[in-house]
CSV table of C-alpha atoms in Angstrom, one decimal:
chain,number,residue,atom,x,y,z
A,614,MET,CA,7.2,-4.7,-152.0
A,615,LYS,CA,6.0,-1.4,-153.8
A,616,PRO,CA,6.9,1.8,-152.0
A,617,GLY,CA,3.8,3.0,-150.0
A,618,LYS,CA,2.1,-0.3,-150.2
A,619,LYS,CA,-0.8,-0.5,-147.7
A,620,VAL,CA,-1.3,-4.0,-146.2
A,621,LEU,CA,-4.3,-4.6,-143.9
A,622,ILE,CA,-5.6,-7.5,-141.8
A,623,VAL,CA,-9.3,-7.7,-141.1
A,624,THR,CA,-10.1,-10.3,-138.4
A,625,GLY,CA,-13.4,-11.9,-138.8
A,626,GLY,CA,-13.4,-10.6,-142.4
A,627,SER,CA,-15.5,-13.3,-144.0
A,628,ARG,CA,-19.0,-11.8,-143.6
A,629,GLY,CA,-21.0,-8.9,-142.2
A,630,ILE,CA,-19.2,-5.9,-141.2
A,631,GLY,CA,-15.7,-7.5,-141.8
A,632,SER,CA,-16.4,-8.5,-145.3
A,633,SER,CA,-17.6,-4.9,-146.1
A,634,ILE,CA,-14.4,-3.5,-144.6
A,635,ALA,CA,-12.2,-5.8,-146.5
A,636,THR,CA,-14.0,-5.2,-149.8
A,637,LYS,CA,-14.0,-1.5,-149.4
A,638,ALA,CA,-10.4,-1.4,-148.3
A,639,ALA,CA,-9.4,-3.3,-151.5
A,640,LYS,CA,-11.1,-0.7,-153.6
A,641,MET,CA,-9.0,2.0,-151.8
A,642,GLY,CA,-5.8,0.3,-152.7
A,643,TYR,CA,-5.1,-1.9,-149.7
A,644,SER,CA,-3.7,-5.3,-150.0
A,645,VAL,CA,-6.1,-7.3,-147.7
A,646,CYS,CA,-5.8,-10.3,-145.5
A,647,VAL,CA,-9.3,-11.7,-144.9
A,648,ASN,CA,-9.0,-13.6,-141.5
A,649,TYR,CA,-11.6,-16.2,-140.8
A,650,ARG,CA,-12.1,-19.0,-138.2
A,651,LYS,CA,-14.4,-21.3,-139.9
A,652,ASN,CA,-16.1,-19.6,-142.8
A,653,TYR,CA,-13.6,-20.8,-145.5
A,654,LYS,CA,-16.1,-20.5,-148.4
A,655,GLU,CA,-17.3,-17.0,-147.6
A,656,ALA,CA,-13.8,-15.8,-147.1
A,657,ASN,CA,-12.5,-17.2,-150.3
A,658,GLN,CA,-15.4,-15.8,-152.3
A,659,ILE,CA,-14.4,-12.3,-151.0
A,660,VAL,CA,-10.7,-12.9,-151.9
A,661,GLU,CA,-11.8,-14.1,-155.4
A,662,GLU,CA,-13.9,-11.2,-155.9
A,663,ILE,CA,-11.0,-8.7,-154.9
A,664,ASN,CA,-8.5,-10.4,-157.0
A,665,SER,CA,-10.8,-10.6,-160.0
A,666,LYS,CA,-11.0,-6.8,-160.1
A,667,GLY,CA,-7.3,-6.2,-159.9
A,668,GLY,CA,-6.9,-6.0,-156.2
A,669,GLU,CA,-4.7,-8.1,-154.0
A,670,ALA,CA,-6.1,-10.4,-151.3
A,671,ILE,CA,-5.5,-13.5,-149.4
A,672,SER,CA,-7.5,-15.5,-146.7
A,673,VAL,CA,-5.9,-16.9,-143.7
A,674,GLN,CA,-7.5,-19.2,-141.1
A,675,ALA,CA,-6.8,-18.4,-137.6
A,676,ASP,CA,-8.7,-18.4,-134.2
A,677,ILE,CA,-7.8,-15.1,-132.6
A,678,SER,CA,-8.2,-16.5,-129.1
A,679,SER,CA,-5.1,-18.7,-129.7
A,680,ILE,CA,-1.8,-16.7,-129.4
A,681,GLU,CA,-0.1,-19.3,-131.5
A,682,GLU,CA,-2.5,-19.0,-134.3
A,683,VAL,CA,-2.4,-15.3,-134.2
A,684,GLU,CA,1.3,-15.3,-134.5
A,685,SER,CA,1.1,-17.5,-137.5
A,686,LEU,CA,-1.4,-15.3,-139.1
A,687,PHE,CA,0.9,-12.3,-138.8
A,688,ARG,CA,3.8,-14.2,-140.2
A,689,THR,CA,1.8,-15.4,-143.1
A,690,VAL,CA,0.6,-11.9,-144.0
A,691,GLU,CA,4.1,-10.6,-143.8
A,692,MET,CA,5.5,-13.2,-146.1
A,693,GLU,CA,2.7,-13.1,-148.7
A,694,LEU,CA,1.7,-9.3,-148.8
A,695,GLY,CA,4.5,-7.5,-147.1
A,696,PRO,CA,5.0,-5.2,-143.9
A,697,LEU,CA,1.7,-4.5,-142.1
A,698,THR,CA,0.4,-1.0,-142.2
A,699,ALA,CA,-3.1,-1.4,-140.8
A,700,LEU,CA,-5.2,-3.7,-138.6
A,701,VAL,CA,-9.0,-3.9,-138.0
A,702,ASN,CA,-9.8,-6.0,-134.9
A,703,ASN,CA,-13.4,-7.0,-136.0
A,704,ALA,CA,-13.8,-10.7,-135.1
A,705,GLY,CA,-15.9,-11.3,-132.1
A,706,ILE,CA,-18.8,-13.2,-130.5
A,707,SER,CA,-22.0,-12.2,-128.6
A,708,GLY,CA,-22.3,-15.4,-126.8
A,709,PRO,CA,-25.6,-17.0,-125.8
A,710,ARG,CA,-28.4,-14.6,-124.9
A,711,SER,CA,-28.8,-15.5,-121.3
A,712,LYS,CA,-29.1,-14.0,-117.8
A,713,LEU,CA,-25.7,-13.9,-116.2
A,714,SER,CA,-26.9,-16.3,-113.5
A,715,ASP,CA,-27.6,-18.9,-116.1
A,716,LEU,CA,-24.4,-18.7,-117.9
A,717,ALA,CA,-21.7,-21.4,-117.5
A,718,PRO,CA,-18.2,-20.0,-116.4
A,719,ALA,CA,-16.7,-21.6,-119.7
A,720,GLU,CA,-19.2,-19.5,-121.7
A,721,MET,CA,-18.3,-16.3,-120.0
A,722,LYS,CA,-14.7,-17.1,-120.3
A,723,HIS,CA,-14.9,-17.9,-124.1
A,724,ILE,CA,-16.4,-14.4,-124.7
A,725,PHE,CA,-13.5,-12.6,-123.2
A,726,GLU,CA,-11.0,-14.8,-124.8
A,727,VAL,CA,-12.2,-13.8,-128.1
A,728,ASN,CA,-13.5,-10.3,-127.7
A,729,LEU,CA,-10.8,-9.0,-125.4
A,730,LEU,CA,-7.7,-11.3,-125.4
A,731,GLY,CA,-8.0,-11.8,-129.1
A,732,TYR,CA,-7.8,-8.1,-129.7
A,733,PHE,CA,-4.8,-8.0,-127.4
A,734,TYR,CA,-3.0,-10.7,-129.2
A,735,CYS,CA,-3.6,-9.2,-132.7
A,736,THR,CA,-2.6,-5.8,-131.6
A,737,LYS,CA,0.4,-7.0,-129.9
A,738,GLU,CA,1.6,-8.5,-133.2
A,739,ALA,CA,0.7,-5.5,-135.1
A,740,VAL,CA,2.5,-3.1,-132.8
A,741,LYS,CA,5.7,-5.3,-133.1
A,742,ARG,CA,5.6,-4.8,-136.8
A,743,MET,CA,4.4,-1.2,-137.1
A,744,SER,CA,5.9,0.7,-134.2
A,745,SER,CA,9.1,2.8,-134.7
A,746,SER,CA,10.4,1.3,-131.6
A,747,PHE,CA,10.6,-1.9,-133.5
A,748,ARG,CA,11.9,-0.1,-136.6
A,749,GLY,CA,8.4,-0.1,-138.1
A,750,GLN,CA,7.0,2.6,-140.4
A,751,GLY,CA,3.9,3.3,-138.3
A,752,GLY,CA,0.4,2.4,-139.1
A,753,ALA,CA,-3.3,2.6,-137.9
A,754,ILE,CA,-5.4,0.2,-135.9
A,755,VAL,CA,-9.2,0.3,-135.6
A,756,ASN,CA,-11.0,-1.9,-133.1
A,757,ILE,CA,-14.6,-2.6,-133.6
A,758,SER,CA,-16.6,-2.0,-130.4
A,759,SER,CA,-20.4,-1.7,-129.9
A,760,GLN,CA,-23.0,0.7,-128.6
A,761,ALA,CA,-23.7,-2.2,-126.0
A,762,ALA,CA,-20.6,-0.9,-124.2
A,763,GLU,CA,-22.6,2.3,-123.2
A,764,PHE,CA,-26.2,1.0,-123.3
A,765,GLY,CA,-25.8,-2.5,-122.1
A,766,GLY,CA,-27.2,-5.5,-124.0
A,767,SER,CA,-30.4,-7.3,-123.1
A,768,ASN,CA,-29.1,-10.7,-121.7
A,769,LEU,CA,-25.7,-10.1,-123.2
A,770,THR,CA,-23.9,-8.8,-120.1
A,771,PRO,CA,-20.5,-10.4,-120.8
A,772,TYR,CA,-20.7,-9.2,-124.3
A,773,ALA,CA,-21.4,-5.6,-123.3
A,774,ALA,CA,-18.7,-5.7,-120.6
A,775,SER,CA,-16.1,-7.0,-123.2
A,776,LYS,CA,-16.9,-4.1,-125.5
A,777,ALA,CA,-16.6,-1.6,-122.8
A,778,ALA,CA,-13.2,-3.1,-122.1
A,779,ILE,CA,-12.4,-2.5,-125.8
A,780,ASN,CA,-13.2,1.2,-125.5
A,781,SER,CA,-10.8,1.5,-122.5
A,782,PHE,CA,-8.1,-0.5,-124.3
A,783,THR,CA,-8.4,1.7,-127.3
A,784,LEU,CA,-7.7,4.9,-125.3
A,785,ALA,CA,-5.0,3.5,-123.1
A,786,LEU,CA,-3.1,1.9,-126.2
A,787,SER,CA,-3.4,5.1,-128.2
A,788,LYS,CA,-1.4,7.0,-125.6
A,789,GLU,CA,1.1,4.2,-125.3
A,790,VAL,CA,2.0,4.2,-128.9
A,791,SER,CA,1.1,7.7,-130.1
A,792,LEU,CA,5.0,8.7,-130.4
A,793,GLU,CA,5.7,5.4,-132.2
A,794,GLY,CA,3.9,6.3,-135.5
A,795,ILE,CA,0.7,4.3,-134.6
A,796,ARG,CA,-2.8,5.6,-134.3
A,797,VAL,CA,-5.5,3.6,-132.4
A,798,ASN,CA,-9.2,4.3,-132.6
A,799,ALA,CA,-12.3,2.4,-132.4
A,800,VAL,CA,-15.8,2.4,-134.1
A,801,SER,CA,-18.8,1.7,-132.0
A,802,PRO,CA,-21.7,0.4,-134.3
A,803,GLY,CA,-25.3,0.5,-133.2
A,804,ILE,CA,-27.8,-1.8,-134.7
A,805,ILE,CA,-26.5,-2.9,-137.9
A,806,LYS,CA,-28.5,-5.0,-140.5
A,807,THR,CA,-26.5,-8.2,-140.5
A,808,ASP,CA,-27.1,-11.9,-140.0
A,809,GLN,CA,-26.2,-11.5,-136.4
A,810,HIS,CA,-29.5,-9.9,-135.7
A,811,ASP,CA,-32.9,-11.5,-136.1
A,812,PHE,CA,-35.6,-9.1,-137.3
A,813,SER,CA,-38.2,-11.8,-138.0
A,814,ASP,CA,-40.5,-10.3,-135.4
A,815,GLU,CA,-42.0,-7.4,-137.2
A,816,LEU,CA,-43.3,-5.6,-134.1
A,817,ALA,CA,-40.0,-5.9,-132.3
A,818,PHE,CA,-38.3,-4.5,-135.5
A,819,LYS,CA,-40.6,-1.4,-135.5
A,820,ASN,CA,-39.8,-0.8,-131.8
A,821,ILE,CA,-36.2,-1.1,-132.4
A,822,LYS,CA,-36.3,1.5,-135.2
A,823,LYS,CA,-38.2,3.9,-132.9
A,824,GLU,CA,-35.2,4.0,-130.7
A,825,ILE,CA,-33.0,5.2,-133.5
A,826,PRO,CA,-33.3,8.9,-134.1
A,827,ILE,CA,-32.4,8.5,-137.9
A,828,GLY,CA,-35.2,6.1,-138.1
A,829,ARG,CA,-33.5,3.1,-139.7
A,830,LEU,CA,-30.9,0.3,-139.2
A,831,GLY,CA,-27.3,0.9,-140.2
A,832,THR,CA,-25.5,-1.0,-143.0
A,833,PRO,CA,-22.1,-2.8,-142.9
A,834,GLN,CA,-21.1,-0.5,-145.7
A,835,GLU,CA,-21.6,2.5,-143.5
A,836,VAL,CA,-19.5,1.1,-140.6
A,837,ALA,CA,-16.9,0.2,-143.3
A,838,SER,CA,-16.8,3.8,-144.4
A,839,ALA,CA,-16.0,5.0,-140.8
A,840,VAL,CA,-13.4,2.4,-140.4
A,841,LEU,CA,-11.6,3.2,-143.6
A,842,TRP,CA,-11.7,7.0,-142.8
A,843,LEU,CA,-9.9,6.3,-139.4
A,844,LEU,CA,-7.3,4.2,-141.1
A,845,SER,CA,-6.7,6.9,-143.7
A,846,ASP,CA,-4.4,9.9,-143.6
A,847,GLU,CA,-7.5,12.1,-143.6
A,848,ALA,CA,-7.8,11.0,-139.9
A,849,SER,CA,-4.1,11.8,-139.2
A,850,TYR,CA,-4.8,13.9,-136.1
A,851,VAL,CA,-7.3,11.4,-134.7
A,852,THR,CA,-6.2,8.9,-132.1
A,853,GLY,CA,-7.9,7.4,-128.9
A,854,ALA,CA,-11.4,8.2,-130.3
A,855,VAL,CA,-14.4,5.9,-130.1
A,856,LEU,CA,-16.5,6.9,-133.0
A,857,PRO,CA,-20.4,6.0,-132.8
A,858,VAL,CA,-22.0,4.7,-136.0
A,859,ALA,CA,-25.3,4.5,-134.5
A,860,GLY,CA,-27.8,6.7,-136.2
A,861,GLY,CA,-27.8,9.1,-133.3
A,862,ARG,CA,-28.8,6.5,-130.8
């Protein structure tokens, strides 16, 4: 391994915000693992693009709600890329848009298994590799939260609650590992133009934009820029922060 090599895992890195983070990180010199659950084609396209431009990237399939698959993911990255220095917990699901009273218990449970326990599992493995208590060299973790944590989400109550939990998790963990060489922060995107959102209703789209002081939707690239700043040494005195990337909303 090269001295000072930066190795990053981006969970849910095959599309949307995750793919923008992976691509930008590679341009900034990171060796990147693009984690995916089922989007094999998209993940490999990103990896091929990075490698064709002289970067270093691999794709690794893993369902982050499974501790066994998460452990395998981290072992694979360590073997193929080297010691981990950064983690972006990005993989997540919104679940069905439905009133809480209509949701099946299994649907509620699955949202928290992915959005909360998945972050816990990945972070646990990252800390075990980066913490000075485990003879690691330190590192940085960024959790992708959501403005839904503060403002709620229409018929997305479990999703909003899971993201609020991530904000609390970020602050608590940052205090726990601050003397072990690890910084932990979160980015809280507002309404971002990805395939997760349906903007086919033109009137609804205009009304949404009116709620955003800056007057437009954000882009995955803008979220990626915030994430990469928090991972960088330029944010060396920042930990426990939840950074809104929401156009002033």
